Amino acid sequence: MKTIVKGKNIEVPDRVRDYAVRKMERLDRILDDRSDAVVEFS
């Protein structure tokens, strides 16, 4: 699964980006490799 982390009018710190990616990796068990996850902070 491909995870995209972006901020709306803010810069997302690496620590927060890594946390979001780790949490989204838990969905790998449920979803297939063709799935995309977009996490947007605002």
Short mmCIF file of C-alpha atoms in Angstrom, two decimals, residues 18-37:
data_model
loop_
_atom_site.label_atom_id
_atom_site.label_comp_id
_atom_site.label_asym_id
_atom_site.label_seq_id
_atom_site.Cartn_x
_atom_site.Cartn_y
_atom_site.Cartn_z
CA ASP A 18 6.52 8.55 10.37
CA TYR A 19 3.76 8.04 12.95
CA ALA A 20 1.04 8.34 10.30
CA VAL A 21 2.84 5.92 7.97
CA ARG A 22 3.25 3.36 10.78
CA LYS A 23 -0.45 3.52 11.57
CA MET A 24 -1.45 3.16 7.93
CA GLU A 25 0.85 0.13 7.56
CA ARG A 26 -1.51 -1.74 9.87
CA LEU A 27 -4.08 -1.66 7.06
CA ASP A 28 -1.74 -3.70 4.83
CA ARG A 29 -3.21 -6.85 6.37
CA ILE A 30 -6.68 -5.91 5.16
CA LEU A 31 -6.06 -4.07 1.88
CA ASP A 32 -4.20 -5.22 -1.21
CA ASP A 33 -1.02 -3.73 -2.70
CA ARG A 34 -2.94 -1.62 -5.21
CA SER A 35 -4.47 0.53 -2.47
CA ASP A 36 -3.42 4.08 -1.66
CA ALA A 37 -3.84 5.93 1.62
#
